[in-house]
Coordinates of C-alpha atoms and ligand atoms in Angstrom, one line a residue:
M1 CA -78.9 -10.4 -105.1
Q2 CA -75.1 -10.2 -106.7
D3 CA -73.2 -8.1 -109.5
Q4 CA -70.9 -9.6 -112.1
Y5 CA -67.9 -9.9 -109.5
S6 CA -69.7 -11.4 -107.1
R7 CA -70.6 -9.0 -104.3
K8 CA -73.6 -9.5 -102.4
I9 CA -75.6 -5.6 -102.8
E10 CA -77.8 -5.2 -99.4
Y11 CA -77.5 -2.5 -98.5
L12 CA -79.4 1.3 -100.4
R13 CA -78.4 4.5 -99.5
I14 CA -81.0 6.9 -100.5
S15 CA -80.7 10.5 -100.0
V16 CA -84.0 12.1 -99.7
T17 CA -83.3 15.1 -100.4
D18 CA -80.1 17.1 -102.5
R19 CA -80.7 20.5 -100.6
C20 CA -79.0 21.5 -96.9
N21 CA -78.4 24.1 -94.4
L22 CA -74.8 23.5 -93.8
R23 CA -72.4 24.6 -96.6
C24 CA -69.2 22.2 -96.1
I25 CA -66.6 23.4 -98.2
Y26 CA -65.4 20.3 -99.4
C27 CA -69.3 19.0 -100.6
M28 CA -71.3 22.0 -101.5
P29 CA -70.6 25.2 -103.3
E30 CA -71.4 28.6 -101.4
H31 CA -74.0 30.2 -103.7
G32 CA -75.6 29.7 -106.6
I33 CA -76.5 25.8 -106.0
H34 CA -78.7 24.7 -109.0
R35 CA -81.9 23.6 -106.4
L36 CA -83.7 20.7 -107.4
P37 CA -87.1 20.9 -108.9
R38 CA -88.7 19.3 -106.1
E39 CA -91.3 18.1 -108.5
T40 CA -88.2 15.9 -110.0
M41 CA -88.0 14.2 -106.6
L42 CA -88.8 11.1 -105.4
T43 CA -92.3 11.2 -103.2
F44 CA -92.3 9.4 -100.6
E45 CA -95.1 6.5 -103.1
E46 CA -92.2 6.0 -105.1
L47 CA -89.9 5.6 -102.8
L48 CA -91.7 3.3 -100.8
R49 CA -92.2 1.4 -103.8
L50 CA -88.8 0.9 -104.6
V51 CA -88.0 -0.1 -101.2
R52 CA -90.4 -3.1 -102.2
I53 CA -88.9 -3.9 -105.0
F54 CA -85.5 -3.6 -103.0
S55 CA -86.0 -5.7 -100.4
A56 CA -88.0 -8.6 -103.0
L57 CA -83.8 -8.2 -104.9
G58 CA -82.0 -8.7 -101.7
I59 CA -81.5 -5.7 -100.3
R60 CA -81.5 -5.3 -96.2
R61 CA -80.2 -2.4 -94.9
I62 CA -81.5 1.5 -95.9
R63 CA -79.8 4.3 -95.1
L64 CA -81.4 7.8 -95.3
T65 CA -78.7 10.6 -96.5
G66 CA -79.0 13.4 -98.7
G67 CA -78.5 17.2 -98.6
E68 CA -79.6 17.0 -95.4
P69 CA -82.1 14.1 -95.1
L70 CA -83.8 16.1 -91.3
L71 CA -84.9 18.7 -93.9
R72 CA -86.8 16.3 -96.3
P73 CA -90.4 17.1 -94.5
E74 CA -91.9 14.1 -92.6
L75 CA -89.2 12.2 -92.6
P76 CA -90.2 10.2 -89.4
K77 CA -92.6 8.8 -91.8
L78 CA -91.0 8.0 -93.9
I79 CA -88.9 5.6 -91.9
A80 CA -91.8 3.9 -90.0
Q81 CA -93.4 3.6 -93.6
I82 CA -89.9 1.2 -94.8
N83 CA -89.7 0.2 -90.8
T84 CA -93.0 -2.0 -92.2
V85 CA -91.3 -3.1 -95.6
R86 CA -91.1 -7.4 -95.5
G87 CA -87.6 -7.8 -95.5
I88 CA -85.7 -5.1 -93.9
E89 CA -84.0 -5.2 -91.1
R90 CA -82.3 -1.9 -89.9
V91 CA -82.6 2.5 -91.2
D92 CA -80.6 3.5 -90.4
L93 CA -79.1 7.7 -90.9
T94 CA -75.8 10.3 -91.3
T95 CA -76.6 14.0 -90.9
N96 CA -74.7 16.4 -90.1
G97 CA -76.7 16.8 -86.4
T98 CA -77.6 20.0 -86.5
L99 CA -81.5 19.9 -85.8
F100 CA -81.7 15.9 -84.3
A101 CA -81.7 17.1 -80.9
S102 CA -85.4 18.4 -81.9
M103 CA -86.3 15.1 -84.0
A104 CA -84.9 12.9 -82.2
K105 CA -87.8 11.1 -80.4
E106 CA -89.7 11.2 -82.8
L107 CA -86.9 9.5 -84.9
K108 CA -86.7 6.9 -82.5
S109 CA -90.5 6.0 -83.1
A110 CA -90.5 6.0 -86.1
G111 CA -88.1 2.8 -85.5
L112 CA -84.7 4.7 -86.6
Q113 CA -81.6 2.0 -85.3
G114 CA -78.0 4.2 -86.1
I115 CA -76.8 7.4 -86.4
T116 CA -74.0 8.9 -88.0
F117 CA -73.6 12.4 -87.4
S118 CA -70.3 14.0 -90.0
L119 CA -68.3 16.3 -87.2
D120 CA -64.6 17.2 -89.0
T121 CA -64.1 19.9 -85.7
L122 CA -64.7 20.0 -82.2
C123 CA -63.5 24.1 -82.3
A124 CA -66.3 26.2 -83.4
D125 CA -64.1 28.3 -85.2
Q126 CA -63.1 25.9 -87.5
F127 CA -66.6 24.0 -87.7
Q128 CA -67.5 28.3 -88.6
H129 CA -64.9 27.5 -91.6
I130 CA -65.8 24.4 -92.5
T131 CA -69.3 24.8 -92.8
R132 CA -69.5 27.7 -93.0
H133 CA -72.1 27.7 -89.9
D134 CA -72.4 28.5 -86.7
R135 CA -73.6 25.2 -85.9
L136 CA -71.2 22.9 -83.5
N137 CA -73.0 23.3 -80.1
A138 CA -76.1 22.5 -81.8
V139 CA -74.3 18.7 -83.5
L140 CA -72.9 18.4 -80.1
D141 CA -76.2 18.4 -78.6
G142 CA -77.3 16.1 -81.3
L143 CA -74.3 13.6 -80.2
E144 CA -75.4 13.8 -76.7
T145 CA -79.3 13.2 -77.3
A146 CA -78.5 10.1 -79.6
R147 CA -76.7 9.1 -76.8
S148 CA -79.7 9.4 -74.1
L149 CA -82.3 8.0 -76.8
G150 CA -80.3 4.6 -76.9
F151 CA -79.6 4.9 -80.6
A152 CA -76.7 3.0 -81.8
P153 CA -74.5 1.9 -83.1
I154 CA -73.8 6.3 -83.3
K155 CA -70.3 7.0 -85.9
I156 CA -68.8 10.5 -86.6
N157 CA -67.3 10.9 -89.5
C158 CA -64.6 13.4 -89.9
V159 CA -63.3 13.8 -93.6
A160 CA -59.6 14.9 -92.7
L161 CA -58.5 17.7 -94.6
S162 CA -54.6 18.6 -95.1
G163 CA -53.6 22.0 -93.6
I164 CA -57.5 22.5 -92.0
N165 CA -58.7 20.1 -89.2
D166 CA -55.9 17.4 -88.9
G167 CA -53.8 19.2 -86.2
E168 CA -57.3 18.3 -84.7
L169 CA -57.3 14.8 -85.2
V170 CA -56.4 12.7 -81.4
Q171 CA -58.8 15.0 -80.0
I172 CA -61.1 14.2 -82.0
A173 CA -60.2 10.3 -81.9
S174 CA -61.3 11.1 -78.2
L175 CA -64.6 11.4 -78.9
A176 CA -64.3 7.1 -78.1
K177 CA -62.2 6.6 -75.5
T178 CA -64.8 8.8 -73.6
A179 CA -67.8 7.0 -75.4
P180 CA -68.8 4.3 -77.2
F181 CA -69.0 6.3 -80.5
D182 CA -67.0 5.1 -84.0
V183 CA -65.3 7.5 -84.5
R184 CA -64.4 7.3 -88.6
F185 CA -61.8 9.4 -90.7
I186 CA -63.1 9.2 -94.0
E187 CA -60.0 10.2 -96.4
L188 CA -60.9 13.4 -98.9
M189 CA -63.1 12.2 -102.5
P190 CA -61.5 14.8 -105.7
I191 CA -65.2 14.5 -105.7
G192 CA -66.5 18.7 -107.4
C193 CA -66.0 21.2 -104.3
A194 CA -63.2 19.0 -102.9
K195 CA -60.8 18.5 -106.0
A196 CA -59.9 22.7 -103.9
Y197 CA -58.1 20.6 -101.0
H198 CA -56.3 17.7 -99.9
G199 CA -57.3 14.2 -98.0
V200 CA -54.6 13.0 -94.9
P201 CA -53.8 9.3 -96.2
T202 CA -55.4 6.9 -93.7
A203 CA -51.3 5.8 -93.1
Q204 CA -50.5 9.5 -91.6
I205 CA -53.6 9.4 -89.6
Y206 CA -53.5 6.0 -87.5
E207 CA -49.6 7.3 -87.4
R208 CA -50.5 9.7 -85.2
L209 CA -53.2 8.0 -83.1
S210 CA -51.0 5.2 -82.2
S211 CA -47.9 7.5 -81.6
Y212 CA -50.4 9.6 -78.6
Y213 CA -52.9 6.6 -77.9
G214 CA -50.2 3.4 -78.5
S215 CA -51.0 1.2 -81.1
A216 CA -54.4 -0.8 -81.6
A217 CA -55.6 -4.2 -82.2
A218 CA -57.5 -5.0 -85.8
L219 CA -60.5 -5.6 -85.5
P220 CA -62.1 -8.5 -88.3
H221 CA -63.7 -6.8 -91.6
S222 CA -67.3 -8.0 -90.6
Y223 CA -67.3 -5.3 -87.5
G224 CA -69.1 -2.3 -89.4
S225 CA -69.7 -4.5 -92.2
G226 CA -68.9 -1.8 -94.8
P227 CA -66.5 0.5 -96.1
A228 CA -64.2 0.8 -93.0
E229 CA -61.7 -1.1 -90.6
Y230 CA -61.5 -0.7 -87.4
V231 CA -59.4 -0.8 -85.2
S232 CA -60.0 -0.6 -81.6
F233 CA -56.9 1.2 -79.6
P234 CA -56.5 0.5 -75.4
N235 CA -59.2 1.6 -72.7
F236 CA -61.4 3.4 -74.7
Q237 CA -65.1 2.2 -75.4
G238 CA -65.8 2.9 -79.3
R239 CA -63.7 2.2 -82.0
I240 CA -61.6 4.0 -84.8
G241 CA -62.6 3.6 -88.3
F242 CA -61.1 4.3 -91.6
I243 CA -62.5 4.5 -95.0
S244 CA -59.8 4.7 -97.2
P245 CA -61.2 4.9 -100.8
M246 CA -57.9 6.4 -102.3
T247 CA -54.9 4.6 -100.2
H248 CA -57.4 1.1 -100.3
G249 CA -59.3 0.8 -102.7
F250 CA -62.4 -0.5 -101.1
C251 CA -64.2 -1.9 -103.6
S252 CA -63.7 -5.2 -104.2
Q253 CA -65.5 -4.7 -100.4
C254 CA -68.3 -3.1 -101.8
N255 CA -71.7 -4.2 -100.8
R256 CA -73.8 -0.7 -102.1
I257 CA -76.2 1.8 -104.3
R258 CA -77.3 4.6 -104.0
L259 CA -80.4 6.4 -105.4
T260 CA -80.5 9.5 -104.8
A261 CA -83.2 12.0 -104.6
Q262 CA -84.8 11.7 -108.1
G263 CA -84.6 8.3 -107.9
N264 CA -81.3 7.9 -110.1
L265 CA -80.0 4.5 -109.7
R266 CA -76.4 5.0 -108.5
L267 CA -73.9 2.2 -108.7
C268 CA -70.7 3.7 -107.8
L269 CA -70.2 7.4 -105.8
H270 CA -68.5 8.0 -109.3
H271 CA -69.3 6.4 -112.2
S272 CA -72.0 7.6 -114.4
A273 CA -73.1 4.2 -114.8
G274 CA -77.3 3.9 -113.3
L275 CA -80.8 4.2 -114.3
D276 CA -83.0 7.0 -113.9
L277 CA -86.2 5.5 -111.9
R278 CA -88.3 8.1 -111.3
T279 CA -89.0 8.2 -115.3
L280 CA -89.8 4.7 -115.6
L281 CA -91.7 4.6 -111.6
R282 CA -93.6 7.8 -113.8
S283 CA -93.5 5.6 -117.1
G284 CA -95.5 3.4 -115.6
K285 CA -94.0 -0.4 -115.6
N286 CA -95.1 -2.7 -113.2
D287 CA -93.3 -3.8 -110.4
A288 CA -91.6 -7.2 -112.1
A289 CA -90.7 -5.3 -115.0
L290 CA -88.6 -2.8 -112.5
A291 CA -86.6 -5.8 -110.8
C292 CA -85.8 -7.2 -113.4
M293 CA -84.4 -4.1 -115.1
I294 CA -82.3 -3.1 -111.4
Q295 CA -81.4 -6.8 -111.5
Q296 CA -79.8 -6.0 -114.7
T297 CA -78.3 -2.8 -114.1
I298 CA -77.0 -3.8 -110.2
W299 CA -75.2 -7.3 -112.3
N300 CA -72.7 -4.3 -114.5
K301 CA -71.8 -2.7 -110.6
P302 CA -68.3 -1.3 -112.1
S303 CA -65.3 -3.3 -110.5
C304 CA -64.3 0.0 -109.6
H305 CA -64.5 3.6 -108.6
S306 CA -62.9 6.3 -111.2
F307 CA -60.9 9.0 -108.8
L308 CA -57.4 7.3 -109.6
Q309 CA -57.8 7.7 -113.6
E310 CA -56.4 10.5 -114.8
S311 CA -59.6 11.5 -117.0
P312 CA -62.5 11.4 -115.0
L313 CA -65.2 9.2 -117.1
P314 CA -68.7 10.6 -116.5
G315 CA -70.5 11.3 -113.3
A316 CA -67.4 12.7 -112.0
K317 CA -68.2 16.2 -112.1
S318 CA -71.5 15.3 -109.6
Y319 CA -70.9 17.1 -106.1
M320 CA -71.2 14.9 -102.7
H321 CA -75.1 16.4 -101.7
T322 CA -76.2 15.1 -104.8
I323 CA -75.3 11.7 -104.0
G324 CA -75.5 11.1 -100.6
G325 CA -72.3 10.3 -99.4
Ligands
SAM401 N1 -75.3 15.8 -94.5 C1 -75.5 14.7 -94.3 C2 -73.9 14.3 -93.6 O1 -73.5 16.0 -93.4 O2 -74.1 13.9 -92.8 C3 -75.0 13.8 -95.4 C4 -75.0 13.6 -96.2 S1 -73.1 14.3 -96.6 C5 -73.1 14.2 -98.2 C6 -72.8 12.5 -96.3 C7 -71.1 12.3 -96.1 O3 -70.0 12.1 -97.2 C8 -71.0 13.7 -94.3 O4 -69.9 12.3 -93.7 C9 -69.2 14.2 -95.5 O5 -68.6 14.3 -94.8 C10 -69.1 13.6 -96.7 N2 -68.3 13.6 -98.1 C11 -68.6 14.2 -98.3 N3 -68.4 14.6 -99.2 C12 -67.2 14.0 -99.2 C13 -65.9 14.4 -100.4 N4 -65.5 14.1 -101.1 N5 -64.6 13.1 -99.5 C14 -65.1 12.1 -98.2 N6 -66.6 12.3 -98.1 C15 -67.4 13.4 -98.4
SF4_402 FE1 -74.1 18.6 -96.5 FE2 -73.3 17.0 -95.5 FE3 -72.4 18.2 -97.6 FE4 -71.7 19.3 -95.4 S1 -71.6 17.2 -95.8 S2 -72.3 20.3 -96.9 S3 -73.9 19.3 -94.3 S4 -74.5 17.7 -97.5

């Protein structure tokens, strides 16, 4: 499936819930969250029907996200079911990791492959400050459990925040030195609560890491097959990746679409353009009609995000936990 800019779309991120057990300062407000009524979320049956349609259109990889996806009851069952859909080659998960260790074996048996943990600090006080919860050890347990059970790849996402965790970036990168984890630094995107903070540009992070670890070799873009650009530092077991929506414009390589927990197909993190699939599903449209509308919508995927525009486009007010990152 291609859009009008010849980008091949083969990766679908599905947000399975808008709920979260953390409150990261740049992602969710501490109080006053409007929770979506449960009946507005897609059921597993609806999700599977959509996955079959997307797969027939060329989607090959699925990533489950949220909110915190491990809060969705019976998630392993959904993963096992998605894995039976013809054409789907892999199912991966992005998680805050706090609930991972206790569910890891069940997730492995369901056929989950790669895990991305979000971890912005290795300091317990800082973790409490950033996530507003005292759960650092649970996340570190999750990481070790994922490693011992052989999930692959294991990635760590770190959002670098100026004046908050930017003194720790060398230490966080060292997770990829001592274990085969890929550590990715993400530039903060100014969505919702994140507008109150400043991110650290990729070039600055790279400079800091290379002045400590030496210069790195760039890896071909095909490594990771997403928006991250990876490098390899000497004597590191894992890679270091940089996701640079603000300074490097990654949109020309974008291969992904997103489905929110309420069934909105979103074509871009920072654009309202999309399709209300829940309403269409519940109004009795057949698979062929849905496939046709999805294809037309994807054809019109915007050429790039609007983070750098002065007047934000519709959709720019969304919080990241409702979109899934
Ligand atoms: N709760 C899960 C987690 O934290 O991994 C999945 C959802 S979370 C929205 C997905 C990713 O989005 C996380 O790695 C998080 O750090 C990242 N994220 C959230 N808000 C962001 C922002 N404004 N800019 C950049 N990344 C952001
Ligand atoms: Fe929750 Fe993930 Fe957002 Fe943190 S980044 S508040 S863990 S959804």
